[in-house]
PDB file of C-alpha atoms in Angstrom:
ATOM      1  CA  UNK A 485       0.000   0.000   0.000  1.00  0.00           C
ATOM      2  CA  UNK A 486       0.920   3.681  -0.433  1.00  0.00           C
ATOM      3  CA  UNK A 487       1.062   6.157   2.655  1.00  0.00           C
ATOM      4  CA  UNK A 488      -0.156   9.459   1.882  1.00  0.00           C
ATOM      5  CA  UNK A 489       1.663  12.073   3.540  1.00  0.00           C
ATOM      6  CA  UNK A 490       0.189  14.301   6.416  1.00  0.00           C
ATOM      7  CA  UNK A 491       0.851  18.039   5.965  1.00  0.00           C
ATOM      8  CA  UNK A 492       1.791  19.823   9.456  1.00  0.00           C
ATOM      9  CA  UNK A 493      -0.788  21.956  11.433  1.00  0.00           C
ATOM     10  CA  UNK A 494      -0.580  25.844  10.758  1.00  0.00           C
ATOM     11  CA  UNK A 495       0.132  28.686  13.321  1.00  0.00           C
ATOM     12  CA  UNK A 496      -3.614  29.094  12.618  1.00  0.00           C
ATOM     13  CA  UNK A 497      -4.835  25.331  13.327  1.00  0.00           C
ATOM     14  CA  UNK A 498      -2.849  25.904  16.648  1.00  0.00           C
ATOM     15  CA  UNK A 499      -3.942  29.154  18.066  1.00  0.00           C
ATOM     16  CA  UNK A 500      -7.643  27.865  17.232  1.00  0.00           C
ATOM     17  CA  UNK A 501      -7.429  24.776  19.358  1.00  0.00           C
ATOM     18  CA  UNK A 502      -5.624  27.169  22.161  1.00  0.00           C
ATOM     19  CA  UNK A 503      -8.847  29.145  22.379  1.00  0.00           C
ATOM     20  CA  UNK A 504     -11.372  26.375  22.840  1.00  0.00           C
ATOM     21  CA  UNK A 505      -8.896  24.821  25.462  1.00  0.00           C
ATOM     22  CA  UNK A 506      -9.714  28.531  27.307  1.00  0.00           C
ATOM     23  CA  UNK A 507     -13.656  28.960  26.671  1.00  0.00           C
ATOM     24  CA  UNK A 508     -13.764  25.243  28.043  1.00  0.00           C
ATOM     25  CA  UNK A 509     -11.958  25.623  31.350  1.00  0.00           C
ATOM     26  CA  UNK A 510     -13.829  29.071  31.766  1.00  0.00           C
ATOM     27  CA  UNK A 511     -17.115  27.399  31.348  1.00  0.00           C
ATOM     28  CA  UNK A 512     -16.607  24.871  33.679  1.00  0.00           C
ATOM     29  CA  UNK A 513     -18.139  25.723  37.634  1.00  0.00           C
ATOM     30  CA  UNK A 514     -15.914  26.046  40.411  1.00  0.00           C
ATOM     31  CA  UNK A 515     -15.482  23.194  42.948  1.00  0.00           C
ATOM     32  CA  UNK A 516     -17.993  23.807  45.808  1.00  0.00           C
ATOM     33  CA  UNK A 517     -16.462  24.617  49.477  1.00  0.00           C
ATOM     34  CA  UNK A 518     -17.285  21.134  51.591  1.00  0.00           C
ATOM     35  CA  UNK A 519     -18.003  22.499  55.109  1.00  0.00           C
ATOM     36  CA  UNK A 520     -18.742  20.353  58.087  1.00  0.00           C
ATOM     37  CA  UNK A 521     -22.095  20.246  59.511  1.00  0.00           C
ATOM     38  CA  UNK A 522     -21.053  20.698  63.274  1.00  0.00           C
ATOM     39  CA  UNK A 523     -25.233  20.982  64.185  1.00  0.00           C
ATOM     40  CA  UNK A 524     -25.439  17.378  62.501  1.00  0.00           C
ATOM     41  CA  UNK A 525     -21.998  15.841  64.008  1.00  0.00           C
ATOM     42  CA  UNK A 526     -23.156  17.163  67.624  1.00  0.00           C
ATOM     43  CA  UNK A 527     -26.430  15.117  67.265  1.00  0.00           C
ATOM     44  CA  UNK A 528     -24.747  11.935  66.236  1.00  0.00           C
ATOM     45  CA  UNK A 529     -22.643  12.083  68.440  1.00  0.00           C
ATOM     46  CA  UNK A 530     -24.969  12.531  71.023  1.00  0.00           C
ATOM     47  CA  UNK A 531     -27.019   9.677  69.722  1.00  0.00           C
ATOM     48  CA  UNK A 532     -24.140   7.241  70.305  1.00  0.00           C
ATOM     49  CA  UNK A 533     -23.572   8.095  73.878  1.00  0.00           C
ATOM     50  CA  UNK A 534     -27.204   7.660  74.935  1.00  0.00           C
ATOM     51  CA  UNK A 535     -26.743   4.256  73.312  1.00  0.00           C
ATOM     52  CA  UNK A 536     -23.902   3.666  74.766  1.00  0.00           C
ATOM     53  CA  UNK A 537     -24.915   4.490  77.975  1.00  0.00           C
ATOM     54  CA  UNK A 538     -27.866   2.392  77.798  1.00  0.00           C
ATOM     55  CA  UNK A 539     -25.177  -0.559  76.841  1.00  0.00           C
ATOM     56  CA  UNK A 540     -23.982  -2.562  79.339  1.00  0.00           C
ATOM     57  CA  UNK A 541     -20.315  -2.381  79.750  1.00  0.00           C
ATOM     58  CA  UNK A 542     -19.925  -5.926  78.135  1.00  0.00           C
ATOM     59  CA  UNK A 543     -20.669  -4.379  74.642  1.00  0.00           C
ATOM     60  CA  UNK A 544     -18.011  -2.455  74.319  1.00  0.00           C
ATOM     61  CA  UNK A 545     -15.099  -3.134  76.852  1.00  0.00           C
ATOM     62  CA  UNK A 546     -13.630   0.225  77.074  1.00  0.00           C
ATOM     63  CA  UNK A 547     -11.530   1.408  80.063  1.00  0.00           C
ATOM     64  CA  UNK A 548     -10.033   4.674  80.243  1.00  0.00           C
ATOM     65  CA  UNK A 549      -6.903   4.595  82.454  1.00  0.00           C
ATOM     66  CA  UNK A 550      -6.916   6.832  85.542  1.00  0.00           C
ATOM     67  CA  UNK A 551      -3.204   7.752  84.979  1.00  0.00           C
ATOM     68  CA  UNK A 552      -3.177  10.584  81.500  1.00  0.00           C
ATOM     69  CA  UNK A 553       0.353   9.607  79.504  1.00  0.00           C
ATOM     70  CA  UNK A 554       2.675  12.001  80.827  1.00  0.00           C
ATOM     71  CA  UNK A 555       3.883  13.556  77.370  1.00  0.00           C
ATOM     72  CA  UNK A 556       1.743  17.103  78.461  1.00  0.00           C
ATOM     73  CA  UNK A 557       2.951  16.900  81.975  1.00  0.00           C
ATOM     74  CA  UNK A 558       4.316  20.304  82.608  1.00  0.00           C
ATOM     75  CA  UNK A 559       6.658  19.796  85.584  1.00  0.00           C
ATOM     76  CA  UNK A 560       7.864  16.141  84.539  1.00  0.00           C
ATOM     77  CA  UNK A 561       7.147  16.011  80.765  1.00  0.00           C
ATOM     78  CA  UNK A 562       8.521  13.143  78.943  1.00  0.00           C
ATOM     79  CA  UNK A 563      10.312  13.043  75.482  1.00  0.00           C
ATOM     80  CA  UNK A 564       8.193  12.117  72.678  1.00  0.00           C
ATOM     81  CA  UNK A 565      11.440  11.070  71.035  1.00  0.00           C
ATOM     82  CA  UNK A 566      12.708   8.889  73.809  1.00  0.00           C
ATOM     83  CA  UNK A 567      11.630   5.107  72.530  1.00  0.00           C
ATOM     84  CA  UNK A 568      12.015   3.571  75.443  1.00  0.00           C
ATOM     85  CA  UNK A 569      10.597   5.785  78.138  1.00  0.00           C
ATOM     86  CA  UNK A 570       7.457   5.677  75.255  1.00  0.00           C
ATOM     87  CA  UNK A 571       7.273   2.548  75.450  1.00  0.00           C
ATOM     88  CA  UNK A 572       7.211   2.061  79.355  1.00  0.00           C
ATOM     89  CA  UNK A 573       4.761   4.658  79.530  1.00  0.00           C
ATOM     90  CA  UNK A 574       2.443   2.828  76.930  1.00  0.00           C
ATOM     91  CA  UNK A 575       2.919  -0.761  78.913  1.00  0.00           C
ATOM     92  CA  UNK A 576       2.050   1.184  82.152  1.00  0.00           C
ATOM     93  CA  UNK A 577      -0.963   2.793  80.764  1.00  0.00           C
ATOM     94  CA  UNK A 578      -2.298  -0.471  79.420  1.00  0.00           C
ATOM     95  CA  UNK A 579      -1.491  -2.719  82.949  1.00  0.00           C
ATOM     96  CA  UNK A 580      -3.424   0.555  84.780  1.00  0.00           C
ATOM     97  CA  UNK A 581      -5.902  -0.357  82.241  1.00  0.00           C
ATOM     98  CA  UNK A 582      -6.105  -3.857  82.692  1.00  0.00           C
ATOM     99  CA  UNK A 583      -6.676  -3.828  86.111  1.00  0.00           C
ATOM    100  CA  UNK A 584      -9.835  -2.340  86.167  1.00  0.00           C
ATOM    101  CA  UNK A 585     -11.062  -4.579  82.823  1.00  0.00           C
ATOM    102  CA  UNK A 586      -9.830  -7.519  85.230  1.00  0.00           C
ATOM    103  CA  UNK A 587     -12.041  -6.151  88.360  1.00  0.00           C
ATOM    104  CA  UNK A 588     -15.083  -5.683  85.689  1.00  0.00           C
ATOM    105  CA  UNK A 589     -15.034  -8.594  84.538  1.00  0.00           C
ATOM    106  CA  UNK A 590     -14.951 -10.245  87.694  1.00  0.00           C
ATOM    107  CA  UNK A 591     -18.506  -8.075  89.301  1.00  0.00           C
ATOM    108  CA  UNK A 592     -19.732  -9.155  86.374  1.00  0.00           C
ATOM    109  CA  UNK A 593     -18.962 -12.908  86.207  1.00  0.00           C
ATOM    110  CA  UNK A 594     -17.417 -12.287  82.611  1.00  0.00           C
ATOM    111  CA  UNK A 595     -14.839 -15.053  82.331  1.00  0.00           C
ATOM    112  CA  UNK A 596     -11.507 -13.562  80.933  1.00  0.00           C
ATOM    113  CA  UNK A 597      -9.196 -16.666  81.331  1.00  0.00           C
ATOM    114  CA  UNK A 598      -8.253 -18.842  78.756  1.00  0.00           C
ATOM    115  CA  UNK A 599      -9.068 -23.046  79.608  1.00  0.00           C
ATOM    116  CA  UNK A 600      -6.677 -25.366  79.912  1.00  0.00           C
ATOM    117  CA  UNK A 601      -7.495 -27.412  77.016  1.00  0.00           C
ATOM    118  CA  UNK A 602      -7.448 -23.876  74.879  1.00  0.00           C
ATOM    119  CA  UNK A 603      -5.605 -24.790  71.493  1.00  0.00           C
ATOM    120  CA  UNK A 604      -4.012 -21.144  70.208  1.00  0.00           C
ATOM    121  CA  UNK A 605      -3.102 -21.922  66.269  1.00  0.00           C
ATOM    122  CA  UNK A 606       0.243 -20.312  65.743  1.00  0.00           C
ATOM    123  CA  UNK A 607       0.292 -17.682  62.919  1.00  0.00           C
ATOM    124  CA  UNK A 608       4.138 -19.266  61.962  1.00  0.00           C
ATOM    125  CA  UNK A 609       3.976 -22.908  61.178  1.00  0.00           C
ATOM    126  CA  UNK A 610       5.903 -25.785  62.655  1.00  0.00           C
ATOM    127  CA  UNK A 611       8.353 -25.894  60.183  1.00  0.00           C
ATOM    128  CA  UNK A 612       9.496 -21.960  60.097  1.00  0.00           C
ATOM    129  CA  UNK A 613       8.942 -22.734  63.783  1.00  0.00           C
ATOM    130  CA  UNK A 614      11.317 -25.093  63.592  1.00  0.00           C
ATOM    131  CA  UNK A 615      14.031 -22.985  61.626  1.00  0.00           C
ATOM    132  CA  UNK A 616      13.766 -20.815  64.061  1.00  0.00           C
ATOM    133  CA  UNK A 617      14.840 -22.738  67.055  1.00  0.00           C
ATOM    134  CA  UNK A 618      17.850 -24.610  65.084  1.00  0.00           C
ATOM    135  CA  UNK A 619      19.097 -21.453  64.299  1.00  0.00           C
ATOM    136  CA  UNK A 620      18.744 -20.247  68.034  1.00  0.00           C
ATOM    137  CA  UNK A 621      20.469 -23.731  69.380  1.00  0.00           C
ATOM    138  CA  UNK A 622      23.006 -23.255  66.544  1.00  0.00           C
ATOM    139  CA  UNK A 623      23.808 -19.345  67.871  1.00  0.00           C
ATOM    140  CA  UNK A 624      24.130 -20.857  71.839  1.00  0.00           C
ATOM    141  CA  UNK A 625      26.408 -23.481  70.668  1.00  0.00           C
ATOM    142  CA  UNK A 626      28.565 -20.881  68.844  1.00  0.00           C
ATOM    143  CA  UNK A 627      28.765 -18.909  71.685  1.00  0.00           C
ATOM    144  CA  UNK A 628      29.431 -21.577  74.189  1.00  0.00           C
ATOM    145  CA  UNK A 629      32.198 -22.613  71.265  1.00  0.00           C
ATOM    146  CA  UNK A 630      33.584 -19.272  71.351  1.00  0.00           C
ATOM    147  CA  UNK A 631      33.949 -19.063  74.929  1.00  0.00           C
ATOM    148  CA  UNK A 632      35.243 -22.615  75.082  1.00  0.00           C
ATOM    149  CA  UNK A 633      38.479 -21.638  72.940  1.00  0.00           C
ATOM    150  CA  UNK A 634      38.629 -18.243  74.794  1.00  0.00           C
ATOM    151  CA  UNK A 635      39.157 -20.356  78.187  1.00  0.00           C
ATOM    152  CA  UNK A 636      41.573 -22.392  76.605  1.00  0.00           C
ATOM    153  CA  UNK A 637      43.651 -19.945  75.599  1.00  0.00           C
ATOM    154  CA  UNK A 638      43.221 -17.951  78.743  1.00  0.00           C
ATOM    155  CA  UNK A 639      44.507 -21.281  80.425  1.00  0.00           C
ATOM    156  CA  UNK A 640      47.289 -22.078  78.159  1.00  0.00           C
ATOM    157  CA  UNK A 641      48.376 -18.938  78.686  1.00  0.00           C
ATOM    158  CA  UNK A 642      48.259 -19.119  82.396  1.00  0.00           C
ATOM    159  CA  UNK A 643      50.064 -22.578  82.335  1.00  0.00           C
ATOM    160  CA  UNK A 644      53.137 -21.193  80.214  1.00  0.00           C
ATOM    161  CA  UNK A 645      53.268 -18.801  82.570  1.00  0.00           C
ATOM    162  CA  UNK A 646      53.088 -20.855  85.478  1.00  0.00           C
ATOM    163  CA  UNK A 647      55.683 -23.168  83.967  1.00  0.00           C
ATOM    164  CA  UNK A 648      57.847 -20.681  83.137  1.00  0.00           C
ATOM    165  CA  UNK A 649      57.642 -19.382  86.937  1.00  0.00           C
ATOM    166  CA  UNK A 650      58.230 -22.389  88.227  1.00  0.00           C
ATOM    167  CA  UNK A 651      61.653 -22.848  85.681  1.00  0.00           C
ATOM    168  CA  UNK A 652      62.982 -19.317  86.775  1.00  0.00           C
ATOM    169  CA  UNK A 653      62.033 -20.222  90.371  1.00  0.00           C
ATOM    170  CA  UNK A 654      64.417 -23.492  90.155  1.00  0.00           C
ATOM    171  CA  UNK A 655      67.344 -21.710  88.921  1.00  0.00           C
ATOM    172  CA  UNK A 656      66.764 -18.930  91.143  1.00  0.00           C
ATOM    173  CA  UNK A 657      66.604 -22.075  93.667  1.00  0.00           C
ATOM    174  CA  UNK A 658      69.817 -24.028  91.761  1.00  0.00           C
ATOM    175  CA  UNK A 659      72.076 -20.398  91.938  1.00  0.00           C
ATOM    176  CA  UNK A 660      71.349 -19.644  95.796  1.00  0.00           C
ATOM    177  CA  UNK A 661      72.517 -23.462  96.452  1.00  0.00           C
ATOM    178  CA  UNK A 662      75.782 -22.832  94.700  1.00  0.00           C
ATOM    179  CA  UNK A 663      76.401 -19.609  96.360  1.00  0.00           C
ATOM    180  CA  UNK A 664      75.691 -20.856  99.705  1.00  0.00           C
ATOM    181  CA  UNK A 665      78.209 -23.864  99.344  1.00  0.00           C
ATOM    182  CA  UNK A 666      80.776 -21.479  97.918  1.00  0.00           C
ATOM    183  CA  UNK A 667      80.327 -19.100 100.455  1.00  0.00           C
ATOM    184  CA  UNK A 668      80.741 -22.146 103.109  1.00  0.00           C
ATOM    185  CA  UNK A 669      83.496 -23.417 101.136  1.00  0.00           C
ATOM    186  CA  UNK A 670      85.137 -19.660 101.911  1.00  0.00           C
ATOM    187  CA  UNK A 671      84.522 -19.627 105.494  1.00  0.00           C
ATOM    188  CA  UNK A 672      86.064 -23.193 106.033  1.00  0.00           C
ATOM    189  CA  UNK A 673      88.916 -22.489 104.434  1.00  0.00           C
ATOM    190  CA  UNK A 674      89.326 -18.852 106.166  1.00  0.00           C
ATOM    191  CA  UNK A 675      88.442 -20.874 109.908  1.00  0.00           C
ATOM    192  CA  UNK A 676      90.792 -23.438 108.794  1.00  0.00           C
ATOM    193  CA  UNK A 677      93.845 -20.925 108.343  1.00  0.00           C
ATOM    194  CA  UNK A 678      95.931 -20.698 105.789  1.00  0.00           C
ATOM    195  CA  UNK A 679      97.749 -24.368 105.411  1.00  0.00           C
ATOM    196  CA  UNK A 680      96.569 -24.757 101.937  1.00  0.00           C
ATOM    197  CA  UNK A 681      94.557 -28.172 102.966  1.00  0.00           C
ATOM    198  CA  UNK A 682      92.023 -28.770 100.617  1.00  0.00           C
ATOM    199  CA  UNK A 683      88.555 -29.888 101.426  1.00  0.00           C
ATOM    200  CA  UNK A 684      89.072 -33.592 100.468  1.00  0.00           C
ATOM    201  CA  UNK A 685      91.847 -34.008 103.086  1.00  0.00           C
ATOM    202  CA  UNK A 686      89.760 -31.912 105.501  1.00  0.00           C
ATOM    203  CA  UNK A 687      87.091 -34.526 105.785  1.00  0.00           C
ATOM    204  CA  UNK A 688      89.637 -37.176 106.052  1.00  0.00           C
ATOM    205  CA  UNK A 689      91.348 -35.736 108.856  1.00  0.00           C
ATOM    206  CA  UNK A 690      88.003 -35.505 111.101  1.00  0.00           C
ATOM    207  CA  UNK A 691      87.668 -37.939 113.773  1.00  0.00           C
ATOM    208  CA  UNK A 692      85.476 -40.988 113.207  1.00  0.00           C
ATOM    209  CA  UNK A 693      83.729 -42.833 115.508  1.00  0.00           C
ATOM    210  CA  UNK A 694      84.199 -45.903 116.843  1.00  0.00           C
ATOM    211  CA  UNK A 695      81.327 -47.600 114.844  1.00  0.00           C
ATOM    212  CA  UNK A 696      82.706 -46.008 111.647  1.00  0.00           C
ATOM    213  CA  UNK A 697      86.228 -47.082 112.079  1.00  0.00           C
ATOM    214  CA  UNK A 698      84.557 -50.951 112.521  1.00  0.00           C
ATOM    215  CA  UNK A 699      82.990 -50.494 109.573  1.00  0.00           C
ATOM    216  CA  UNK A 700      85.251 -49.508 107.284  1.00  0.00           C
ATOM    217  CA  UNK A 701      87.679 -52.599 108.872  1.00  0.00           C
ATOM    218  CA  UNK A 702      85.170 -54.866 108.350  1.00  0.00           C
ATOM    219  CA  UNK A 703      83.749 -53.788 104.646  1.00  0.00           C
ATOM    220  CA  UNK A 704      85.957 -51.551 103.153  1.00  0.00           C
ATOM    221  CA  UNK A 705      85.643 -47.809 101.852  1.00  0.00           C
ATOM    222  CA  UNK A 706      83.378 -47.572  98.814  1.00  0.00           C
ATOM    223  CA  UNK A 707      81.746 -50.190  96.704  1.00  0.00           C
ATOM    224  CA  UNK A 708      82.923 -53.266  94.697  1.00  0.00           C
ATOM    225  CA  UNK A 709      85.365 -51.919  92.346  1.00  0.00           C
ATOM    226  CA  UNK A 710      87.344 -49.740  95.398  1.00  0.00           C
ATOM    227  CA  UNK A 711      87.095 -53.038  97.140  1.00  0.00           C
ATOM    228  CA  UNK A 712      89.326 -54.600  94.353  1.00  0.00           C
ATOM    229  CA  UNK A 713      86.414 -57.346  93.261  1.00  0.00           C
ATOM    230  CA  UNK A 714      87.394 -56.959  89.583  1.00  0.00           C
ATOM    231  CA  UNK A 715      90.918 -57.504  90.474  1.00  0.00           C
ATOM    232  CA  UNK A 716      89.833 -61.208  91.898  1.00  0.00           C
ATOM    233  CA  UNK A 717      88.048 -62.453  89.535  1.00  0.00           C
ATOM    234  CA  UNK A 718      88.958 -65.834  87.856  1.00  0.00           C
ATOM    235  CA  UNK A 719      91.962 -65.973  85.170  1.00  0.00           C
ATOM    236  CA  UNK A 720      93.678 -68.790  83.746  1.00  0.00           C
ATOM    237  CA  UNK A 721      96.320 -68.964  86.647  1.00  0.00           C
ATOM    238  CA  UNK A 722      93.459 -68.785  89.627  1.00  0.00           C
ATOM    239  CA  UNK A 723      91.390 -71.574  87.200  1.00  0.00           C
ATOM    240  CA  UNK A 724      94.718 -74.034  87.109  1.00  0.00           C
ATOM    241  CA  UNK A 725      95.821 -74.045  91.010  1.00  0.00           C
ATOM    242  CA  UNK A 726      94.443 -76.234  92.679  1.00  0.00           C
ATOM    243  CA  UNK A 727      96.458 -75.484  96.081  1.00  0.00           C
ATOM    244  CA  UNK A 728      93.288 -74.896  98.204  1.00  0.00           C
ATOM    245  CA  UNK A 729      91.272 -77.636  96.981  1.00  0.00           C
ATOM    246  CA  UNK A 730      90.394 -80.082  99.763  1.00  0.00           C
ATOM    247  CA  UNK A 731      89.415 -83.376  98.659  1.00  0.00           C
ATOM    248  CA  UNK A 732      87.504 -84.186 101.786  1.00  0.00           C
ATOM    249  CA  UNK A 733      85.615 -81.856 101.343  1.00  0.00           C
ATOM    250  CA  UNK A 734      85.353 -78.025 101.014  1.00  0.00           C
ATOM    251  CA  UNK A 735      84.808 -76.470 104.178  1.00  0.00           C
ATOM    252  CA  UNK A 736      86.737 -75.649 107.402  1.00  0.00           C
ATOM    253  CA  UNK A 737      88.003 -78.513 109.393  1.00  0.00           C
ATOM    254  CA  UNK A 738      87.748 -81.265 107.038  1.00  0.00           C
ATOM    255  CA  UNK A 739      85.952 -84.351 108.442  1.00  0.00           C
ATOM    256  CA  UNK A 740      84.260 -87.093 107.329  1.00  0.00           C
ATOM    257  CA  UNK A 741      80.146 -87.076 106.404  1.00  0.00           C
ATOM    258  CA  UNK A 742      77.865 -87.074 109.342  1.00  0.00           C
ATOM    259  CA  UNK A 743      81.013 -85.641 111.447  1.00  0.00           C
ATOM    260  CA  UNK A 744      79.966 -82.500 113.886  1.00  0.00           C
ATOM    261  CA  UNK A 745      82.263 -79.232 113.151  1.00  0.00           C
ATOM    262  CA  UNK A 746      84.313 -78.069 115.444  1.00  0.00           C
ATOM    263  CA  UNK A 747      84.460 -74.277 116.736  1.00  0.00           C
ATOM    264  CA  UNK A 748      83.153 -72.354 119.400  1.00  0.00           C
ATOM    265  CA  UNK A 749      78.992 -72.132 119.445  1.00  0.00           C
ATOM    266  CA  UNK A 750      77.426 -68.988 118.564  1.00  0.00           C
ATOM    267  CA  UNK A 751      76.389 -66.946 121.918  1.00  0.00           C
ATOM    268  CA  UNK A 752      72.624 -66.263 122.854  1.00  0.00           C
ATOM    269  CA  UNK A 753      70.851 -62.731 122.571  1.00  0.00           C
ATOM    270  CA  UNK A 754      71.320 -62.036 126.126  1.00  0.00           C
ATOM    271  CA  UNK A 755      75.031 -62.881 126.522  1.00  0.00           C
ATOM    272  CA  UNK A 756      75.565 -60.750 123.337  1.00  0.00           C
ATOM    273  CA  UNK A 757      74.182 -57.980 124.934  1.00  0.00           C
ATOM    274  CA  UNK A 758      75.625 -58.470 128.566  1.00  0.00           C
ATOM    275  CA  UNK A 759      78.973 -58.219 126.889  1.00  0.00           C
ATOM    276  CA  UNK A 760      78.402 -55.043 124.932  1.00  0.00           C
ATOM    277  CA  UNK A 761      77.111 -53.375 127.719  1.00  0.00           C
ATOM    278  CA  UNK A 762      80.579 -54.600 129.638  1.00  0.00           C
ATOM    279  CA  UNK A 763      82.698 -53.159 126.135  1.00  0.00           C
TER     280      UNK A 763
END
């Protein structure tokens, strides 16, 4: 098909359609002034609080508490902008409230208490319910998680430090040891004079006792080795003479079998002691 061209309006066309646009908005009427009929509101009004008056209080519930909110008080006026002073004003206004709904309802015989058996359907349902209280268990076990490791480290911490006490403590301990047996090494030799006697020699020199001297008689000084037991052990020469074998047999005395060996008898307990109290 063929489009047929449009030709453009004129300054004309244009000042044409201006001055209906004018004559139309002149013509039309002005909006009317809305007023309120106060003669009208005054007698509703009225007409709902002889009904309500004739009402009993059942119908309609409403309490008015005695305390006003104290946003107007002009000697201890609240701020507006304070949420939670707002809010503890609001919860006191509504338990004032509530305490004379409570008494009402209890002149009247109104029951206001919810049975036992009353079965409350949940606006959330078990599942988000559900979310809900995995997420809170999951937030108390981070915590207690959190705290866990904090203690930890608080007590490895105190245990390093503690071991680290006790460590300086021992060498504190280990130095005042060596100092005090250097400084008694010092005063021995200084009470000693000036002989050049070492300490070795020092302690030889002391007297022993009696029971000491006995001792070291009849066992030795030291153990095995000062003792010379590794010098007697068996060799090749002790293994070949035969000089103190006995062929009758290999004990003191000799003797034949079922022969009584000589020597002196072994003195009883109390002679033992008689003669050490005589020594």
């Amino acid at each position: 098909g063929t489009v047929t061209p449009v030709a453009p309006f004129s300054n004309d066309e244009k000042d044409e359609e201006d001055e209906e646009d004018t004559e139309e908005l002149a013509n039309t009427a002005p909006p009317k002034r809305r007023e309120n009929n106060v003669k009208a509101m005054t007698a509703k009004v009225n007409e709902i609080q002889h009904l309500k008056s004739n009402m009993p209080w059942s119908e309609s519930f409403s309490v008015t508490s005695p305390t006003p909110l104290p946003f107007h008080d002009k000697d201890n006026a609240l701020d507006i902008h304070d949420d939670l002073k707002r809010e503890v004003a609001f919860y006191n206004t509504a338990l004032a409230s509530l305490q004379i709904a409570r008494a009402q309802c209890t002149a009247e015989r109104i029951p206001f208490t919810r049975p036992l058996d009353f079965f409350a359907e949940m606006v959330k349902t078990d599942s988000h319910m559900t979310k809900i209280k995995d997420r809170l268990i999951f937030e108390t076990k981070k915590m207690e998680a959190f705290e866990q490791r904090k203690n930890n480290k608080e007590f490895k911490l105190r245990a390093k430090e503690a071991a680290s006490n006790r460590i300086a403590e021992k060498s504190r301990t280990k130095q005042n040891h060596f100092k005090a047996v250097d400084d008694w090494k010092d005063d021995a030799k200084e009470a000693r004079g000036k002989g050049g006697v070492d300490d070795g020699e020092y302690l030889d020199n002391l007297d022993r006792t009696k029971k000491r001297a006995r001792a070291d008689q009849k066992f030795g000084f030291g153990g095995s080795h000062k003792r010379g037991h590794f010098k007697i052990q068996g060799d090749r020469k002790s293994l070949n003479d035969m000089s103190g074998y006995n062929p009758k047999g290999n004990f003191d005395g000799g003797g034949t079998k079922g022969q009584k060996r000589g020597g002196n008898k072994r003195q009883g307990k109390r002679a033992r002691d008689a003669q050490k109290s005589r020594g």
